[in-house]
Amino acid sequence: MKRFGLTLVAAVCLSASTFAAGNQPTTTASWEGNINVSKLSKYLKLSANQQKEVTNICEYFNEQMSRATNSKKNQEKLLRNAVYGNLKLMKRTLDEKQYSDYAKVLNVTLQNKGIEVK
């Protein structure tokens, strides 16, 4: 009975560690580039001029992220440059409250896609 209990505990620990290892964020996740600009503009309450600018920024960001996730070399550097470049452009376009909300959304999106930017 004692041996069965120890075997059961070992099996549970092994399966838990295997499951946890599969959920770790990596920088090799792929970026599909599907930012819904209309929902984002409703959430951030963008003006017409801001919406045009955000659309352009999102298209550029998608290109940069696709290039970064498909790269074999310097992937971390390209990801970091894409994310921080996007934030810099958005900071110029959005007001303080909008930018704060956007940064939160971007952070959650990257975490959900398994992309970790250091």
PDB file of C-alpha atoms in Angstrom:
ATOM      1  CA  MET A   1       0.000   0.000   0.000  1.00  0.00           C
ATOM      2  CA  LYS A   2       2.852   2.373   0.844  1.00  0.00           C
ATOM      3  CA  ARG A   3       4.568   1.615  -2.457  1.00  0.00           C
ATOM      4  CA  PHE A   4       1.330   2.294  -4.370  1.00  0.00           C
ATOM      5  CA  GLY A   5       0.934   5.650  -2.615  1.00  0.00           C
ATOM      6  CA  LEU A   6       4.498   6.704  -3.445  1.00  0.00           C
ATOM      7  CA  THR A   7       4.047   5.626  -7.068  1.00  0.00           C
ATOM      8  CA  LEU A   8       0.846   7.629  -7.284  1.00  0.00           C
ATOM      9  CA  VAL A   9       2.503  10.738  -5.837  1.00  0.00           C
ATOM     10  CA  ALA A  10       5.450  10.380  -8.234  1.00  0.00           C
ATOM     11  CA  ALA A  11       3.085  10.050 -11.210  1.00  0.00           C
ATOM     12  CA  VAL A  12       1.125  13.164 -10.177  1.00  0.00           C
ATOM     13  CA  CYS A  13       4.322  15.198  -9.708  1.00  0.00           C
ATOM     14  CA  LEU A  14       5.687  14.078 -13.069  1.00  0.00           C
ATOM     15  CA  SER A  15       2.488  14.931 -14.916  1.00  0.00           C
ATOM     16  CA  ALA A  16       2.221  18.314 -13.145  1.00  0.00           C
ATOM     17  CA  SER A  17       5.776  19.272 -14.044  1.00  0.00           C
ATOM     18  CA  THR A  18       5.263  18.179 -17.659  1.00  0.00           C
ATOM     19  CA  PHE A  19       2.094  20.252 -17.893  1.00  0.00           C
ATOM     20  CA  ALA A  20       3.756  23.311 -16.327  1.00  0.00           C
ATOM     21  CA  ALA A  21       6.756  23.068 -18.663  1.00  0.00           C
ATOM     22  CA  GLY A  22       4.414  23.220 -21.650  1.00  0.00           C
ATOM     23  CA  ASN A  23       2.864  26.488 -20.469  1.00  0.00           C
ATOM     24  CA  GLN A  24       6.044  28.522 -20.120  1.00  0.00           C
ATOM     25  CA  PRO A  25       6.168  31.655 -22.293  1.00  0.00           C
ATOM     26  CA  THR A  26       8.754  31.531 -25.032  1.00  0.00           C
ATOM     27  CA  THR A  27      10.031  33.931 -27.594  1.00  0.00           C
ATOM     28  CA  THR A  28       9.488  31.398 -30.395  1.00  0.00           C
ATOM     29  CA  ALA A  29       5.697  31.703 -30.503  1.00  0.00           C
ATOM     30  CA  SER A  30       4.298  32.801 -33.828  1.00  0.00           C
ATOM     31  CA  TRP A  31       2.485  36.049 -34.398  1.00  0.00           C
ATOM     32  CA  GLU A  32      -0.631  35.850 -36.548  1.00  0.00           C
ATOM     33  CA  GLY A  33      -0.990  39.607 -36.820  1.00  0.00           C
ATOM     34  CA  ASN A  34      -4.695  39.871 -36.156  1.00  0.00           C
ATOM     35  CA  ILE A  35      -5.178  43.105 -34.232  1.00  0.00           C
ATOM     36  CA  ASN A  36      -8.815  44.135 -34.446  1.00  0.00           C
ATOM     37  CA  VAL A  37      -8.409  47.891 -34.876  1.00  0.00           C
ATOM     38  CA  SER A  38     -12.133  48.628 -34.785  1.00  0.00           C
ATOM     39  CA  LYS A  39     -12.537  46.980 -31.356  1.00  0.00           C
ATOM     40  CA  LEU A  40      -9.355  48.639 -30.165  1.00  0.00           C
ATOM     41  CA  SER A  41     -10.578  52.062 -31.286  1.00  0.00           C
ATOM     42  CA  LYS A  42     -13.913  51.548 -29.522  1.00  0.00           C
ATOM     43  CA  TYR A  43     -12.121  50.463 -26.351  1.00  0.00           C
ATOM     44  CA  LEU A  44      -9.717  53.414 -26.438  1.00  0.00           C
ATOM     45  CA  LYS A  45     -12.380  55.865 -27.720  1.00  0.00           C
ATOM     46  CA  LEU A  46     -10.186  57.109 -30.563  1.00  0.00           C
ATOM     47  CA  SER A  47     -10.906  60.129 -32.707  1.00  0.00           C
ATOM     48  CA  ALA A  48     -11.008  59.728 -36.506  1.00  0.00           C
ATOM     49  CA  ASN A  49      -7.426  61.006 -36.884  1.00  0.00           C
ATOM     50  CA  GLN A  50      -6.188  58.744 -34.112  1.00  0.00           C
ATOM     51  CA  GLN A  51      -7.944  55.759 -35.672  1.00  0.00           C
ATOM     52  CA  LYS A  52      -6.160  56.274 -39.006  1.00  0.00           C
ATOM     53  CA  GLU A  53      -2.818  56.604 -37.257  1.00  0.00           C
ATOM     54  CA  VAL A  54      -3.418  53.555 -35.016  1.00  0.00           C
ATOM     55  CA  THR A  55      -4.382  51.494 -38.080  1.00  0.00           C
ATOM     56  CA  ASN A  56      -1.072  52.379 -39.732  1.00  0.00           C
ATOM     57  CA  ILE A  57       0.864  51.650 -36.545  1.00  0.00           C
ATOM     58  CA  CYS A  58      -0.837  48.272 -36.118  1.00  0.00           C
ATOM     59  CA  GLU A  59      -0.082  47.280 -39.717  1.00  0.00           C
ATOM     60  CA  TYR A  60       3.566  48.220 -39.220  1.00  0.00           C
ATOM     61  CA  PHE A  61       3.639  46.353 -35.889  1.00  0.00           C
ATOM     62  CA  ASN A  62       2.211  43.220 -37.522  1.00  0.00           C
ATOM     63  CA  GLU A  63       4.928  43.307 -40.177  1.00  0.00           C
ATOM     64  CA  GLN A  64       7.654  43.742 -37.569  1.00  0.00           C
ATOM     65  CA  MET A  65       6.290  40.972 -35.333  1.00  0.00           C
ATOM     66  CA  SER A  66       5.955  38.542 -38.245  1.00  0.00           C
ATOM     67  CA  ARG A  67       9.504  39.275 -39.286  1.00  0.00           C
ATOM     68  CA  ALA A  68      10.736  38.821 -35.718  1.00  0.00           C
ATOM     69  CA  THR A  69       8.931  35.542 -35.023  1.00  0.00           C
ATOM     70  CA  ASN A  70      10.092  34.047 -38.339  1.00  0.00           C
ATOM     71  CA  SER A  71      13.696  35.063 -37.783  1.00  0.00           C
ATOM     72  CA  LYS A  72      16.301  32.500 -36.787  1.00  0.00           C
ATOM     73  CA  LYS A  73      18.875  35.063 -35.673  1.00  0.00           C
ATOM     74  CA  ASN A  74      18.387  37.919 -33.209  1.00  0.00           C
ATOM     75  CA  GLN A  75      14.784  36.935 -32.538  1.00  0.00           C
ATOM     76  CA  GLU A  76      14.720  38.416 -29.035  1.00  0.00           C
ATOM     77  CA  LYS A  77      16.218  41.690 -30.238  1.00  0.00           C
ATOM     78  CA  LEU A  78      13.744  41.965 -33.119  1.00  0.00           C
ATOM     79  CA  LEU A  79      10.794  41.209 -30.825  1.00  0.00           C
ATOM     80  CA  ARG A  80      11.940  43.800 -28.307  1.00  0.00           C
ATOM     81  CA  ASN A  81      12.443  46.402 -31.039  1.00  0.00           C
ATOM     82  CA  ALA A  82       8.994  45.681 -32.514  1.00  0.00           C
ATOM     83  CA  VAL A  83       7.190  45.963 -29.175  1.00  0.00           C
ATOM     84  CA  TYR A  84       9.021  49.018 -27.889  1.00  0.00           C
ATOM     85  CA  GLY A  85       8.830  50.694 -31.297  1.00  0.00           C
ATOM     86  CA  ASN A  86       5.073  50.115 -31.292  1.00  0.00           C
ATOM     87  CA  LEU A  87       4.736  51.569 -27.803  1.00  0.00           C
ATOM     88  CA  LYS A  88       6.790  54.607 -28.795  1.00  0.00           C
ATOM     89  CA  LEU A  89       4.592  55.283 -31.835  1.00  0.00           C
ATOM     90  CA  MET A  90       1.419  54.782 -29.824  1.00  0.00           C
ATOM     91  CA  LYS A  91       2.631  57.155 -27.126  1.00  0.00           C
ATOM     92  CA  ARG A  92       2.914  59.903 -29.744  1.00  0.00           C
ATOM     93  CA  THR A  93      -0.588  59.196 -31.050  1.00  0.00           C
ATOM     94  CA  LEU A  94      -2.630  58.524 -27.904  1.00  0.00           C
ATOM     95  CA  ASP A  95      -3.294  60.642 -24.850  1.00  0.00           C
ATOM     96  CA  GLU A  96      -2.057  59.508 -21.439  1.00  0.00           C
ATOM     97  CA  LYS A  97      -5.164  57.490 -20.435  1.00  0.00           C
ATOM     98  CA  GLN A  98      -5.480  55.841 -23.840  1.00  0.00           C
ATOM     99  CA  TYR A  99      -1.797  54.931 -23.850  1.00  0.00           C
ATOM    100  CA  SER A 100      -2.029  53.394 -20.382  1.00  0.00           C
ATOM    101  CA  ASP A 101      -4.992  51.267 -21.456  1.00  0.00           C
ATOM    102  CA  TYR A 102      -3.245  50.276 -24.686  1.00  0.00           C
ATOM    103  CA  ALA A 103      -0.073  49.213 -22.856  1.00  0.00           C
ATOM    104  CA  LYS A 104      -2.160  46.945 -20.606  1.00  0.00           C
ATOM    105  CA  VAL A 105      -3.932  45.390 -23.594  1.00  0.00           C
ATOM    106  CA  LEU A 106      -0.667  44.825 -25.454  1.00  0.00           C
ATOM    107  CA  ASN A 107       0.951  43.243 -22.410  1.00  0.00           C
ATOM    108  CA  VAL A 108      -1.951  40.800 -21.932  1.00  0.00           C
ATOM    109  CA  THR A 109      -2.028  40.007 -25.651  1.00  0.00           C
ATOM    110  CA  LEU A 110       1.664  39.155 -25.744  1.00  0.00           C
ATOM    111  CA  GLN A 111       1.367  37.006 -22.625  1.00  0.00           C
ATOM    112  CA  ASN A 112      -1.632  35.144 -24.075  1.00  0.00           C
ATOM    113  CA  LYS A 113       0.294  34.424 -27.259  1.00  0.00           C
ATOM    114  CA  GLY A 114       3.248  33.137 -25.229  1.00  0.00           C
ATOM    115  CA  ILE A 115       5.608  35.902 -26.277  1.00  0.00           C
ATOM    116  CA  GLU A 116       7.971  37.163 -23.600  1.00  0.00           C
ATOM    117  CA  VAL A 117       9.818  40.408 -24.231  1.00  0.00           C
ATOM    118  CA  LYS A 118      12.712  41.104 -21.900  1.00  0.00           C
TER     119      LYS A 118
END
